[in-house]
PDB file of C-alpha atoms and ligand atoms in Angstrom:
ATOM      1  CA  UNK A   1       0.348  -0.545  -0.664  1.00  0.00           C
ATOM      2  CA  UNK A   2       1.533   3.749  -1.237  1.00  0.00           C
ATOM      3  CA  UNK A   3       2.149   6.303   1.331  1.00  0.00           C
ATOM      4  CA  UNK A   4       0.648   8.488  -0.448  1.00  0.00           C
ATOM      5  CA  UNK A   5      -2.694   6.617   0.246  1.00  0.00           C
ATOM      6  CA  UNK A   6      -2.129   5.954   3.509  1.00  0.00           C
ATOM      7  CA  UNK A   7      -1.076   9.208   5.053  1.00  0.00           C
ATOM      8  CA  UNK A   8      -3.921  10.345   3.182  1.00  0.00           C
ATOM      9  CA  UNK A   9      -6.505   7.606   3.512  1.00  0.00           C
ATOM     10  CA  UNK A  10      -5.677   8.806   7.849  1.00  0.00           C
ATOM     11  CA  UNK A  11      -6.004  12.530   7.328  1.00  0.00           C
ATOM     12  CA  UNK A  12      -9.668  11.866   5.525  1.00  0.00           C
ATOM     13  CA  UNK A  13     -10.565  10.150   8.204  1.00  0.00           C
ATOM     14  CA  UNK A  14      -9.240  12.688  10.502  1.00  0.00           C
ATOM     15  CA  UNK A  15     -11.201  15.055   8.844  1.00  0.00           C
ATOM     16  CA  UNK A  16     -14.528  13.457   8.221  1.00  0.00           C
ATOM     17  CA  UNK A  17     -14.409  12.705  12.227  1.00  0.00           C
ATOM     18  CA  UNK A  18     -12.643  15.192  13.777  1.00  0.00           C
ATOM     19  CA  UNK A  19     -13.232  18.590  11.117  1.00  0.00           C
ATOM     20  CA  UNK A  20     -14.416  21.320  12.793  1.00  0.00           C
ATOM     21  CA  UNK A  21     -17.957  22.050   9.911  1.00  0.00           C
ATOM     22  CA  UNK A  22     -18.090  25.740   9.226  1.00  0.00           C
ATOM     23  CA  UNK A  23     -18.788  28.093   5.841  1.00  0.00           C
ATOM     24  CA  UNK A  24     -16.934  29.927   4.075  1.00  0.00           C
ATOM     25  CA  UNK A  25     -16.384  31.991   1.221  1.00  0.00           C
ATOM     26  CA  UNK A  26     -17.345  29.241  -1.580  1.00  0.00           C
ATOM     27  CA  UNK A  27     -20.503  28.613   0.086  1.00  0.00           C
ATOM     28  CA  UNK A  28     -19.960  25.005   0.118  1.00  0.00           C
ATOM     29  CA  UNK A  29     -19.199  24.121   3.659  1.00  0.00           C
ATOM     30  CA  UNK A  30     -16.047  22.577   5.195  1.00  0.00           C
ATOM     31  CA  UNK A  31     -15.125  20.324   7.943  1.00  0.00           C
ATOM     32  CA  UNK A  32     -11.571  20.962   8.213  1.00  0.00           C
ATOM     33  CA  UNK A  33      -8.647  20.632  10.460  1.00  0.00           C
ATOM     34  CA  UNK A  34      -5.465  22.876  10.906  1.00  0.00           C
ATOM     35  CA  UNK A  35      -1.711  22.255  11.276  1.00  0.00           C
ATOM     36  CA  UNK A  36      -1.102  19.183   9.317  1.00  0.00           C
ATOM     37  CA  UNK A  37       1.994  17.484   7.929  1.00  0.00           C
ATOM     38  CA  UNK A  38       2.145  14.636   5.498  1.00  0.00           C
ATOM     39  CA  UNK A  39       5.608  13.229   4.899  1.00  0.00           C
ATOM     40  CA  UNK A  40       7.545  11.240   2.050  1.00  0.00           C
ATOM     41  CA  UNK A  41      11.076   9.841   1.325  1.00  0.00           C
ATOM     42  CA  UNK A  42      11.533  10.335  -2.699  1.00  0.00           C
ATOM     43  CA  UNK A  43      14.444   7.009  -2.666  1.00  0.00           C
ATOM     44  CA  UNK A  44      11.564   5.199  -0.655  1.00  0.00           C
ATOM     45  CA  UNK A  45       8.946   5.720  -3.348  1.00  0.00           C
ATOM     46  CA  UNK A  46       6.855   8.084  -5.682  1.00  0.00           C
ATOM     47  CA  UNK A  47       3.758   9.601  -4.363  1.00  0.00           C
ATOM     48  CA  UNK A  48       0.395   9.119  -6.160  1.00  0.00           C
ATOM     49  CA  UNK A  49      -2.817   7.875  -4.818  1.00  0.00           C
ATOM     50  CA  UNK A  50      -3.933   4.384  -6.195  1.00  0.00           C
ATOM     51  CA  UNK A  51      -7.636   4.364  -3.781  1.00  0.00           C
ATOM     52  CA  UNK A  52      -8.662   7.353  -7.220  1.00  0.00           C
ATOM     53  CA  UNK A  53      -6.833   7.407 -10.662  1.00  0.00           C
ATOM     54  CA  UNK A  54      -4.822  11.346 -10.195  1.00  0.00           C
ATOM     55  CA  UNK A  55      -4.828  13.111 -14.180  1.00  0.00           C
ATOM     56  CA  UNK A  56      -1.107  13.171 -13.629  1.00  0.00           C
ATOM     57  CA  UNK A  57       0.107  13.731 -17.038  1.00  0.00           C
ATOM     58  CA  UNK A  58      -2.852  17.575 -16.120  1.00  0.00           C
ATOM     59  CA  UNK A  59      -1.108  17.893 -12.609  1.00  0.00           C
ATOM     60  CA  UNK A  60       2.435  17.699 -14.797  1.00  0.00           C
ATOM     61  CA  UNK A  61       0.765  19.480 -17.207  1.00  0.00           C
ATOM     62  CA  UNK A  62      -0.407  22.254 -14.338  1.00  0.00           C
ATOM     63  CA  UNK A  63       3.271  22.529 -13.486  1.00  0.00           C
ATOM     64  CA  UNK A  64       5.556  23.368 -15.728  1.00  0.00           C
ATOM     65  CA  UNK A  65       2.696  26.170 -16.602  1.00  0.00           C
ATOM     66  CA  UNK A  66       3.356  27.359 -13.729  1.00  0.00           C
ATOM     67  CA  UNK A  67       7.183  26.086 -13.402  1.00  0.00           C
ATOM     68  CA  UNK A  68       8.470  26.486 -16.978  1.00  0.00           C
ATOM     69  CA  UNK A  69       6.252  28.727 -18.652  1.00  0.00           C
ATOM     70  CA  UNK A  70       5.727  30.715 -15.970  1.00  0.00           C
ATOM     71  CA  UNK A  71       2.091  31.121 -17.404  1.00  0.00           C
ATOM     72  CA  UNK A  72      -0.742  32.734 -15.724  1.00  0.00           C
ATOM     73  CA  UNK A  73      -2.669  32.582 -19.106  1.00  0.00           C
ATOM     74  CA  UNK A  74      -5.305  30.692 -18.902  1.00  0.00           C
ATOM     75  CA  UNK A  75      -5.159  29.374 -23.493  1.00  0.00           C
ATOM     76  CA  UNK A  76      -2.158  28.471 -22.961  1.00  0.00           C
ATOM     77  CA  UNK A  77      -3.039  26.065 -20.157  1.00  0.00           C
ATOM     78  CA  UNK A  78      -6.433  25.039 -23.152  1.00  0.00           C
ATOM     79  CA  UNK A  79      -3.780  24.464 -25.314  1.00  0.00           C
ATOM     80  CA  UNK A  80      -2.318  21.650 -23.814  1.00  0.00           C
ATOM     81  CA  UNK A  81      -6.195  20.574 -23.225  1.00  0.00           C
ATOM     82  CA  UNK A  82      -5.869  21.389 -19.333  1.00  0.00           C
ATOM     83  CA  UNK A  83      -9.163  23.361 -17.724  1.00  0.00           C
ATOM     84  CA  UNK A  84      -8.616  23.047 -13.627  1.00  0.00           C
ATOM     85  CA  UNK A  85      -8.988  27.066 -13.740  1.00  0.00           C
ATOM     86  CA  UNK A  86     -10.775  28.175 -16.530  1.00  0.00           C
ATOM     87  CA  UNK A  87     -13.366  28.925 -14.319  1.00  0.00           C
ATOM     88  CA  UNK A  88     -11.197  31.733 -12.404  1.00  0.00           C
ATOM     89  CA  UNK A  89      -9.523  33.590 -15.490  1.00  0.00           C
ATOM     90  CA  UNK A  90     -10.924  37.290 -15.617  1.00  0.00           C
ATOM     91  CA  UNK A  91     -11.713  38.710 -18.278  1.00  0.00           C
ATOM     92  CA  UNK A  92      -7.706  39.507 -20.113  1.00  0.00           C
ATOM     93  CA  UNK A  93      -7.592  35.264 -20.068  1.00  0.00           C
ATOM     94  CA  UNK A  94      -5.614  35.116 -17.388  1.00  0.00           C
ATOM     95  CA  UNK A  95      -5.715  34.577 -13.616  1.00  0.00           C
ATOM     96  CA  UNK A  96      -3.629  37.639 -12.842  1.00  0.00           C
ATOM     97  CA  UNK A  97      -0.677  38.645 -11.722  1.00  0.00           C
ATOM     98  CA  UNK A  98      -1.177  34.635  -9.797  1.00  0.00           C
ATOM     99  CA  UNK A  99       1.148  32.051 -10.005  1.00  0.00           C
ATOM    100  CA  UNK A 100       3.335  31.622 -12.652  1.00  0.00           C
ATOM    101  CA  UNK A 101       3.551  34.934 -12.721  1.00  0.00           C
ATOM    102  CA  UNK A 102       4.975  35.148  -9.644  1.00  0.00           C
ATOM    103  CA  UNK A 103       7.655  33.402 -10.572  1.00  0.00           C
ATOM    104  CA  UNK A 104       8.460  35.016 -13.353  1.00  0.00           C
ATOM    105  CA  UNK A 105       8.598  38.386 -11.962  1.00  0.00           C
ATOM    106  CA  UNK A 106      11.101  37.258  -9.703  1.00  0.00           C
ATOM    107  CA  UNK A 107      13.096  35.239 -11.662  1.00  0.00           C
ATOM    108  CA  UNK A 108      13.645  32.031  -8.580  1.00  0.00           C
ATOM    109  CA  UNK A 109      13.949  29.151 -10.707  1.00  0.00           C
ATOM    110  CA  UNK A 110      16.083  30.514 -11.739  1.00  0.00           C
ATOM    111  CA  UNK A 111      17.504  31.721  -8.460  1.00  0.00           C
ATOM    112  CA  UNK A 112      16.382  28.576  -7.168  1.00  0.00           C
ATOM    113  CA  UNK A 113      18.836  25.967  -8.882  1.00  0.00           C
ATOM    114  CA  UNK A 114      21.843  28.795  -9.153  1.00  0.00           C
ATOM    115  CA  UNK A 115      21.229  29.297  -4.982  1.00  0.00           C
ATOM    116  CA  UNK A 116      21.541  24.703  -5.056  1.00  0.00           C
ATOM    117  CA  UNK A 117      23.961  24.775  -7.366  1.00  0.00           C
ATOM    118  CA  UNK A 118      26.811  27.287  -6.434  1.00  0.00           C
ATOM    119  CA  UNK A 119      25.096  27.076  -2.881  1.00  0.00           C
ATOM    120  CA  UNK A 120      24.254  23.927  -1.155  1.00  0.00           C
ATOM    121  CA  UNK A 121      24.333  24.425   1.685  1.00  0.00           C
ATOM    122  CA  UNK A 122      22.707  27.802   1.768  1.00  0.00           C
ATOM    123  CA  UNK A 123      20.076  28.431   3.758  1.00  0.00           C
ATOM    124  CA  UNK A 124      17.715  31.217   1.984  1.00  0.00           C
ATOM    125  CA  UNK A 125      16.254  28.055  -1.213  1.00  0.00           C
ATOM    126  CA  UNK A 126      12.810  29.594  -1.406  1.00  0.00           C
ATOM    127  CA  UNK A 127      10.442  29.770  -3.863  1.00  0.00           C
ATOM    128  CA  UNK A 128       7.673  32.135  -2.541  1.00  0.00           C
ATOM    129  CA  UNK A 129       3.958  33.087  -5.116  1.00  0.00           C
ATOM    130  CA  UNK A 130       2.916  35.474  -1.407  1.00  0.00           C
ATOM    131  CA  UNK A 131       3.452  38.955  -2.848  1.00  0.00           C
ATOM    132  CA  UNK A 132       2.192  41.217  -1.292  1.00  0.00           C
ATOM    133  CA  UNK A 133       2.381  44.064  -3.209  1.00  0.00           C
ATOM    134  CA  UNK A 134       0.231  41.252  -5.782  1.00  0.00           C
ATOM    135  CA  UNK A 135      -2.511  39.972  -4.351  1.00  0.00           C
ATOM    136  CA  UNK A 136      -5.027  41.640  -4.543  1.00  0.00           C
ATOM    137  CA  UNK A 137      -4.592  41.328  -8.646  1.00  0.00           C
ATOM    138  CA  UNK A 138      -4.597  37.910  -8.290  1.00  0.00           C
ATOM    139  CA  UNK A 139      -7.737  35.803  -9.251  1.00  0.00           C
ATOM    140  CA  UNK A 140      -7.003  32.924  -6.702  1.00  0.00           C
ATOM    141  CA  UNK A 141      -4.040  33.320  -3.825  1.00  0.00           C
ATOM    142  CA  UNK A 142      -1.950  30.640  -4.248  1.00  0.00           C
ATOM    143  CA  UNK A 143      -2.655  28.260  -1.886  1.00  0.00           C
ATOM    144  CA  UNK A 144       0.512  25.853  -2.743  1.00  0.00           C
ATOM    145  CA  UNK A 145       2.628  29.258  -2.098  1.00  0.00           C
ATOM    146  CA  UNK A 146       6.183  28.726  -0.238  1.00  0.00           C
ATOM    147  CA  UNK A 147       8.267  25.738  -0.930  1.00  0.00           C
ATOM    148  CA  UNK A 148      11.155  25.964   1.239  1.00  0.00           C
ATOM    149  CA  UNK A 149      14.929  23.756  -0.220  1.00  0.00           C
ATOM    150  CA  UNK A 150      17.556  22.402   1.715  1.00  0.00           C
ATOM    151  CA  UNK A 151      20.776  19.913   0.974  1.00  0.00           C
ATOM    152  CA  UNK A 152      22.008  17.230   2.659  1.00  0.00           C
ATOM    153  CA  UNK A 153      24.996  14.777   1.388  1.00  0.00           C
ATOM    154  CA  UNK A 154      24.120  15.170  -1.918  1.00  0.00           C
ATOM    155  CA  UNK A 155      19.783  14.930  -1.371  1.00  0.00           C
ATOM    156  CA  UNK A 156      17.474  18.159  -2.050  1.00  0.00           C
ATOM    157  CA  UNK A 157      15.055  18.233   0.179  1.00  0.00           C
ATOM    158  CA  UNK A 158      11.745  20.243   0.148  1.00  0.00           C
ATOM    159  CA  UNK A 159       9.265  21.364   2.116  1.00  0.00           C
ATOM    160  CA  UNK A 160       6.425  22.662   0.457  1.00  0.00           C
ATOM    161  CA  UNK A 161       3.678  25.141   2.348  1.00  0.00           C
ATOM    162  CA  UNK A 162       0.564  25.241   2.074  1.00  0.00           C
ATOM    163  CA  UNK A 163      -2.172  27.900   3.099  1.00  0.00           C
ATOM    164  CA  UNK A 164      -5.679  25.687   2.437  1.00  0.00           C
ATOM    165  CA  UNK A 165      -5.599  22.184   1.316  1.00  0.00           C
ATOM    166  CA  UNK A 166      -9.435  20.840  -0.542  1.00  0.00           C
ATOM    167  CA  UNK A 167      -8.644  17.451   0.142  1.00  0.00           C
ATOM    168  CA  UNK A 168     -11.150  15.645  -2.425  1.00  0.00           C
ATOM    169  CA  UNK A 169      -9.508  17.733  -5.823  1.00  0.00           C
ATOM    170  CA  UNK A 170      -6.443  19.870  -5.236  1.00  0.00           C
ATOM    171  CA  UNK A 171      -4.533  17.133  -3.146  1.00  0.00           C
ATOM    172  CA  UNK A 172      -3.648  14.706  -4.536  1.00  0.00           C
ATOM    173  CA  UNK A 173      -2.625  16.567  -7.444  1.00  0.00           C
ATOM    174  CA  UNK A 174       0.120  18.800  -5.342  1.00  0.00           C
ATOM    175  CA  UNK A 175       1.277  15.033  -3.563  1.00  0.00           C
ATOM    176  CA  UNK A 176       1.285  14.497  -6.909  1.00  0.00           C
ATOM    177  CA  UNK A 177       3.500  17.907  -8.687  1.00  0.00           C
ATOM    178  CA  UNK A 178       5.409  18.638  -5.846  1.00  0.00           C
ATOM    179  CA  UNK A 179       6.687  15.529  -5.856  1.00  0.00           C
ATOM    180  CA  UNK A 180       7.450  15.897  -8.924  1.00  0.00           C
ATOM    181  CA  UNK A 181       9.026  19.100  -9.417  1.00  0.00           C
ATOM    182  CA  UNK A 182      12.054  18.330  -6.836  1.00  0.00           C
ATOM    183  CA  UNK A 183      12.140  14.714  -9.901  1.00  0.00           C
ATOM    184  CA  UNK A 184      13.115  18.258 -12.211  1.00  0.00           C
ATOM    185  CA  UNK A 185      15.251  20.316  -9.709  1.00  0.00           C
ATOM    186  CA  UNK A 186      17.099  17.646  -8.066  1.00  0.00           C
ATOM    187  CA  UNK A 187      18.518  16.693 -12.353  1.00  0.00           C
ATOM    188  CA  UNK A 188      18.774  19.488 -13.547  1.00  0.00           C
ATOM    189  CA  UNK A 189      21.287  20.641  -9.924  1.00  0.00           C
ATOM    190  CA  UNK A 190      23.148  16.646 -10.240  1.00  0.00           C
ATOM    191  CA  UNK A 191      21.086  15.866  -7.351  1.00  0.00           C
ATOM    192  CA  UNK A 192      19.215  12.704  -5.698  1.00  0.00           C
ATOM    193  CA  UNK A 193      15.123  13.474  -4.101  1.00  0.00           C
ATOM    194  CA  UNK A 194      14.983  13.316  -1.294  1.00  0.00           C
ATOM    195  CA  UNK A 195      12.818  13.910   1.152  1.00  0.00           C
ATOM    196  CA  UNK A 196       9.254  15.940   1.018  1.00  0.00           C
ATOM    197  CA  UNK A 197       6.962  17.414   3.926  1.00  0.00           C
ATOM    198  CA  UNK A 198       3.552  18.787   2.843  1.00  0.00           C
ATOM    199  CA  UNK A 199       3.071  21.794   4.810  1.00  0.00           C
ATOM    200  CA  UNK A 200      -1.479  21.980   5.144  1.00  0.00           C
ATOM    201  CA  UNK A 201      -2.634  24.964   6.803  1.00  0.00           C
ATOM    202  CA  UNK A 202      -6.368  24.280   6.713  1.00  0.00           C
ATOM    203  CA  UNK A 203      -7.133  20.790   5.490  1.00  0.00           C
ATOM    204  CA  UNK A 204     -10.202  20.845   4.274  1.00  0.00           C
ATOM    205  CA  UNK A 205     -13.262  18.420   3.245  1.00  0.00           C
ATOM    206  CA  UNK A 206     -16.344  20.063   1.367  1.00  0.00           C
ATOM    207  CA  UNK A 207     -18.932  18.869   1.727  1.00  0.00           C
ATOM    208  CA  UNK A 208     -20.617  18.010  -2.162  1.00  0.00           C
ATOM    209  CA  UNK A 209     -17.114  15.545  -1.925  1.00  0.00           C
ATOM    210  CA  UNK A 210     -17.846  13.475   1.371  1.00  0.00           C
ATOM    211  CA  UNK A 211     -19.959  10.709  -0.302  1.00  0.00           C
ATOM    212  CA  UNK A 212     -16.548  10.316  -2.581  1.00  0.00           C
ATOM    213  CA  UNK A 213     -14.172  10.396  -0.200  1.00  0.00           C
ATOM    214  CA  UNK A 214     -16.275   7.674   2.761  1.00  0.00           C
ATOM    215  CA  UNK A 215     -15.705   5.211  -0.184  1.00  0.00           C
ATOM    216  CA  UNK A 216     -11.746   5.962  -2.236  1.00  0.00           C
ATOM    217  CA  UNK A 217     -11.646   5.045   2.345  1.00  0.00           C
ATOM    218  CA  UNK A 218     -13.340   1.699   1.665  1.00  0.00           C
ATOM    219  CA  UNK A 219     -11.156   1.141  -1.569  1.00  0.00           C
ATOM    220  CA  UNK A 220      -7.980  -1.232  -1.361  1.00  0.00           C
ATOM    221  CA  UNK A 221      -5.136   0.621  -2.581  1.00  0.00           C
ATOM    222  CA  UNK A 222      -2.242  -0.625  -4.288  1.00  0.00           C
ATOM    223  CA  UNK A 223       1.573   0.186  -4.513  1.00  0.00           C
ATOM    224  CA  UNK A 224       2.489   2.457  -5.990  1.00  0.00           C
ATOM    225  CA  UNK A 225       4.256   3.337  -9.675  1.00  0.00           C
ATOM    226  CA  UNK A 226       7.891   3.621 -10.126  1.00  0.00           C
ATOM    227  CA  UNK A 227       8.124   6.951 -11.595  1.00  0.00           C
ATOM    228  CA  UNK A 228      10.517   7.715 -14.423  1.00  0.00           C
ATOM    229  CA  UNK A 229      12.498  10.594 -15.295  1.00  0.00           C
ATOM    230  CA  UNK A 230      14.138  11.032 -19.070  1.00  0.00           C
ATOM    231  CA  UNK A 231      17.705  10.979 -17.889  1.00  0.00           C
ATOM    232  CA  UNK A 232      19.646  13.317 -21.136  1.00  0.00           C
ATOM    233  CA  UNK A 233      17.396  16.786 -19.476  1.00  0.00           C
ATOM    234  CA  UNK A 234      19.872  19.030 -17.764  1.00  0.00           C
ATOM    235  CA  UNK A 235      18.340  22.912 -18.201  1.00  0.00           C
ATOM    236  CA  UNK A 236      14.961  22.949 -16.105  1.00  0.00           C
ATOM    237  CA  UNK A 237      13.389  24.714 -20.042  1.00  0.00           C
ATOM    238  CA  UNK A 238      13.806  21.676 -21.484  1.00  0.00           C
ATOM    239  CA  UNK A 239      11.311  19.381 -19.498  1.00  0.00           C
ATOM    240  CA  UNK A 240       7.850  18.371 -20.882  1.00  0.00           C
ATOM    241  CA  UNK A 241       5.532  16.614 -19.862  1.00  0.00           C
ATOM    242  CA  UNK A 242       6.512  13.188 -22.160  1.00  0.00           C
ATOM    243  CA  UNK A 243       9.434  13.649 -20.319  1.00  0.00           C
ATOM    244  CA  UNK A 244       8.448  12.252 -16.938  1.00  0.00           C
ATOM    245  CA  UNK A 245       5.947   8.935 -16.316  1.00  0.00           C
ATOM    246  CA  UNK A 246       4.796   6.580 -14.428  1.00  0.00           C
ATOM    247  CA  UNK A 247       5.083   3.448 -14.956  1.00  0.00           C
ATOM    248  CA  UNK A 248       2.498   0.394 -12.888  1.00  0.00           C
ATOM    249  CA  UNK A 249      -0.010   2.669 -11.929  1.00  0.00           C
ATOM    250  CA  UNK A 250      -2.126   0.576 -10.594  1.00  0.00           C
ATOM    251  CA  UNK A 251      -5.293   2.831  -9.392  1.00  0.00           C
ATOM    252  CA  UNK A 252      -8.526   2.639  -7.652  1.00  0.00           C
ATOM    253  CA  UNK A 253     -11.442   4.753 -10.591  1.00  0.00           C
ATOM    254  CA  UNK A 254     -11.883   8.060 -10.699  1.00  0.00           C
ATOM    255  CA  UNK A 255     -13.443   9.794  -8.320  1.00  0.00           C
ATOM    256  CA  UNK A 256     -15.736  12.703 -10.027  1.00  0.00           C
ATOM    257  CA  UNK A 257     -15.729  15.668  -7.574  1.00  0.00           C
ATOM    258  CA  UNK A 258     -16.990  18.898  -8.176  1.00  0.00           C
ATOM    259  CA  UNK A 259     -14.743  22.013  -7.858  1.00  0.00           C
ATOM    260  CA  UNK A 260     -15.963  24.747  -4.874  1.00  0.00           C
ATOM    261  CA  UNK A 261     -15.661  28.146  -6.982  1.00  0.00           C
TER     262      UNK A 261
HETATM  263  N1  MHF B   1     -12.157  24.766  -4.286  1.00  0.00           N
HETATM  264  C1  MHF B   1     -11.385  24.395  -4.966  1.00  0.00           C
HETATM  265  N2  MHF B   1     -10.268  23.306  -4.994  1.00  0.00           N
HETATM  266  C2  MHF B   1      -9.083  23.314  -5.706  1.00  0.00           C
HETATM  267  O1  MHF B   1      -8.435  22.721  -5.808  1.00  0.00           O
HETATM  268  C3  MHF B   1      -8.308  24.921  -6.792  1.00  0.00           C
HETATM  269  C4  MHF B   1      -9.211  25.442  -6.569  1.00  0.00           C
HETATM  270  N3  MHF B   1     -10.747  26.096  -5.650  1.00  0.00           N
HETATM  271  N4  MHF B   1      -8.693  26.698  -7.375  1.00  0.00           N
HETATM  272  C5  MHF B   1      -7.301  26.868  -8.128  1.00  0.00           C
HETATM  273  C6  MHF B   1      -7.286  24.464  -8.236  1.00  0.00           C
HETATM  274  C7  MHF B   1      -7.133  24.336 -10.099  1.00  0.00           C
HETATM  275  N5  MHF B   1      -7.599  22.987  -8.790  1.00  0.00           N
HETATM  276  C8  MHF B   1      -8.645  22.657  -9.462  1.00  0.00           C
HETATM  277  C9  MHF B   1      -9.261  22.575 -10.188  1.00  0.00           C
HETATM  278  C10 MHF B   1     -10.217  21.448 -10.302  1.00  0.00           C
HETATM  279  C11 MHF B   1     -10.022  19.837 -10.099  1.00  0.00           C
HETATM  280  C12 MHF B   1     -10.545  18.171 -11.028  1.00  0.00           C
HETATM  281  O2  MHF B   1     -11.562  18.775 -11.601  1.00  0.00           O
HETATM  282  N6  MHF B   1      -9.040  17.430 -11.005  1.00  0.00           N
HETATM  283  C13 MHF B   1     -10.466  16.666 -11.570  1.00  0.00           C
HETATM  284  C14 MHF B   1      -9.816  16.096 -13.150  1.00  0.00           C
HETATM  285  C15 MHF B   1      -9.537  16.495 -13.147  1.00  0.00           C
HETATM  286  C16 MHF B   1      -9.280  16.180 -14.948  1.00  0.00           C
HETATM  287  O3  MHF B   1      -8.614  14.660 -16.083  1.00  0.00           O
HETATM  288  O4  MHF B   1      -9.101  17.944 -16.260  1.00  0.00           O
HETATM  289  C17 MHF B   1      -9.743  15.436 -10.717  1.00  0.00           C
HETATM  290  O5  MHF B   1     -10.897  13.626 -10.384  1.00  0.00           O
HETATM  291  O6  MHF B   1      -8.883  14.926  -9.890  1.00  0.00           O
HETATM  292  C18 MHF B   1      -8.435  19.950  -9.415  1.00  0.00           C
HETATM  293  C19 MHF B   1      -7.869  20.742  -9.544  1.00  0.00           C
HETATM  294  C20 MHF B   1      -6.950  23.558  -8.455  1.00  0.00           C
HETATM  295  N7  MHF B   1      -6.855  24.106  -7.143  1.00  0.00           N
HETATM  296  O1  LIG B   2      -3.130  23.942  -5.957  1.00  0.00           O
HETATM  297  C1  LIG B   2      -4.194  24.320  -4.993  1.00  0.00           C
HETATM  298  C2  LIG B   2      -5.865  25.480  -5.400  1.00  0.00           C
HETATM  299  C3  LIG B   2      -5.753  25.392  -4.482  1.00  0.00           C
HETATM  300  N1  LIG B   2      -6.218  24.680  -3.607  1.00  0.00           N
HETATM  301  C4  LIG B   2      -7.601  23.978  -3.211  1.00  0.00           C
HETATM  302  C5  LIG B   2      -8.041  25.064  -1.845  1.00  0.00           C
HETATM  303  C6  LIG B   2      -9.321  25.751  -1.442  1.00  0.00           C
HETATM  304  O2  LIG B   2      -9.975  24.692  -1.579  1.00  0.00           O
HETATM  305  C7  LIG B   2      -9.266  26.926  -2.862  1.00  0.00           C
HETATM  306  C8  LIG B   2      -8.821  27.655  -2.931  1.00  0.00           C
HETATM  307  O3  LIG B   2      -9.726  28.617  -1.398  1.00  0.00           O
HETATM  308  P1  LIG B   2      -9.591  30.043  -0.614  1.00  0.00           P
HETATM  309  O4  LIG B   2     -10.540  29.855  -0.346  1.00  0.00           O
HETATM  310  O5  LIG B   2      -8.146  31.222  -1.651  1.00  0.00           O
HETATM  311  O6  LIG B   2      -8.383  29.464   0.489  1.00  0.00           O
HETATM  312  O7  LIG B   2      -8.493  25.860  -3.659  1.00  0.00           O
HETATM  313  C9  LIG B   2      -5.712  23.954  -3.843  1.00  0.00           C
HETATM  314  O8  LIG B   2      -5.824  23.132  -2.279  1.00  0.00           O
HETATM  315  N2  LIG B   2      -5.097  23.139  -4.667  1.00  0.00           N
END
């Protein structure tokens, strides 16, 4: 049974049983718990749920939209066949000064890669999407808004800080996306992927997802798939969605859930 399923299902069960129930901005009430940490060792296995289908390729495309293309243009994402941001496009077709915009604005990927290569013992390797000056011009303020990186003994470790985590839809994507990002950054810096800590400040389940997640709790989990990354890629900007693959991704069926806007 994969580590991703074990930790995810335990947190889902905890929220359903002990979560604080209240309304929020979207009008769809949630149960929530504060301050949760999920931990993975990327040397042991690749974290992706097997108790439902997670759209790996879609998740990778969204990741590259943010960190490689450094774009806020929803049309570009749609051209890649991804529609998860459609509801948040502003009149100009972008999500405003959010996500990829902040990566480009501060050259954050270049600085991270340069820092990890040239000052591996630095303690300032941070990517932050939380720009106080621009928050009001973002279609949605970033949820997974910060990563902190650390190098030890040839391994690169990373903590993802997420202020708000939608357990049904966002979290399965985010877990897998940031595991892929760590593998990519490790490869282009000549390091090995190490530990991945995923901190979620407000871990919530929308009430229209309760039933789907209760079904998922009854399902059998499979061993985690293997992860392949094209060893030829040495420049982060050369990665395409075909340069990462899951091998033997055995999973239970998709669970349809509506996104709260
Ligand atoms: N309420 C909410 N939850 C989120 O997770 C979320 C937002 N809003 N707003 C911005 C983005 C958009 N995200 C989304 C939106 C939709 C799916 C979704 O529908 N996922 C389907 C598969 C989609 C596909 O294959 O294209 C799923 O079953 O996981 C996932 C993440 C994550 N973020
Ligand atoms: O990568 C993402 C993006 C968004 N989410 C979820 C978390 C919340 O359910 C909503 C955002 O609403 P806020 O009121 O701004 O917190 O989107 C996610 O889990 N992962």
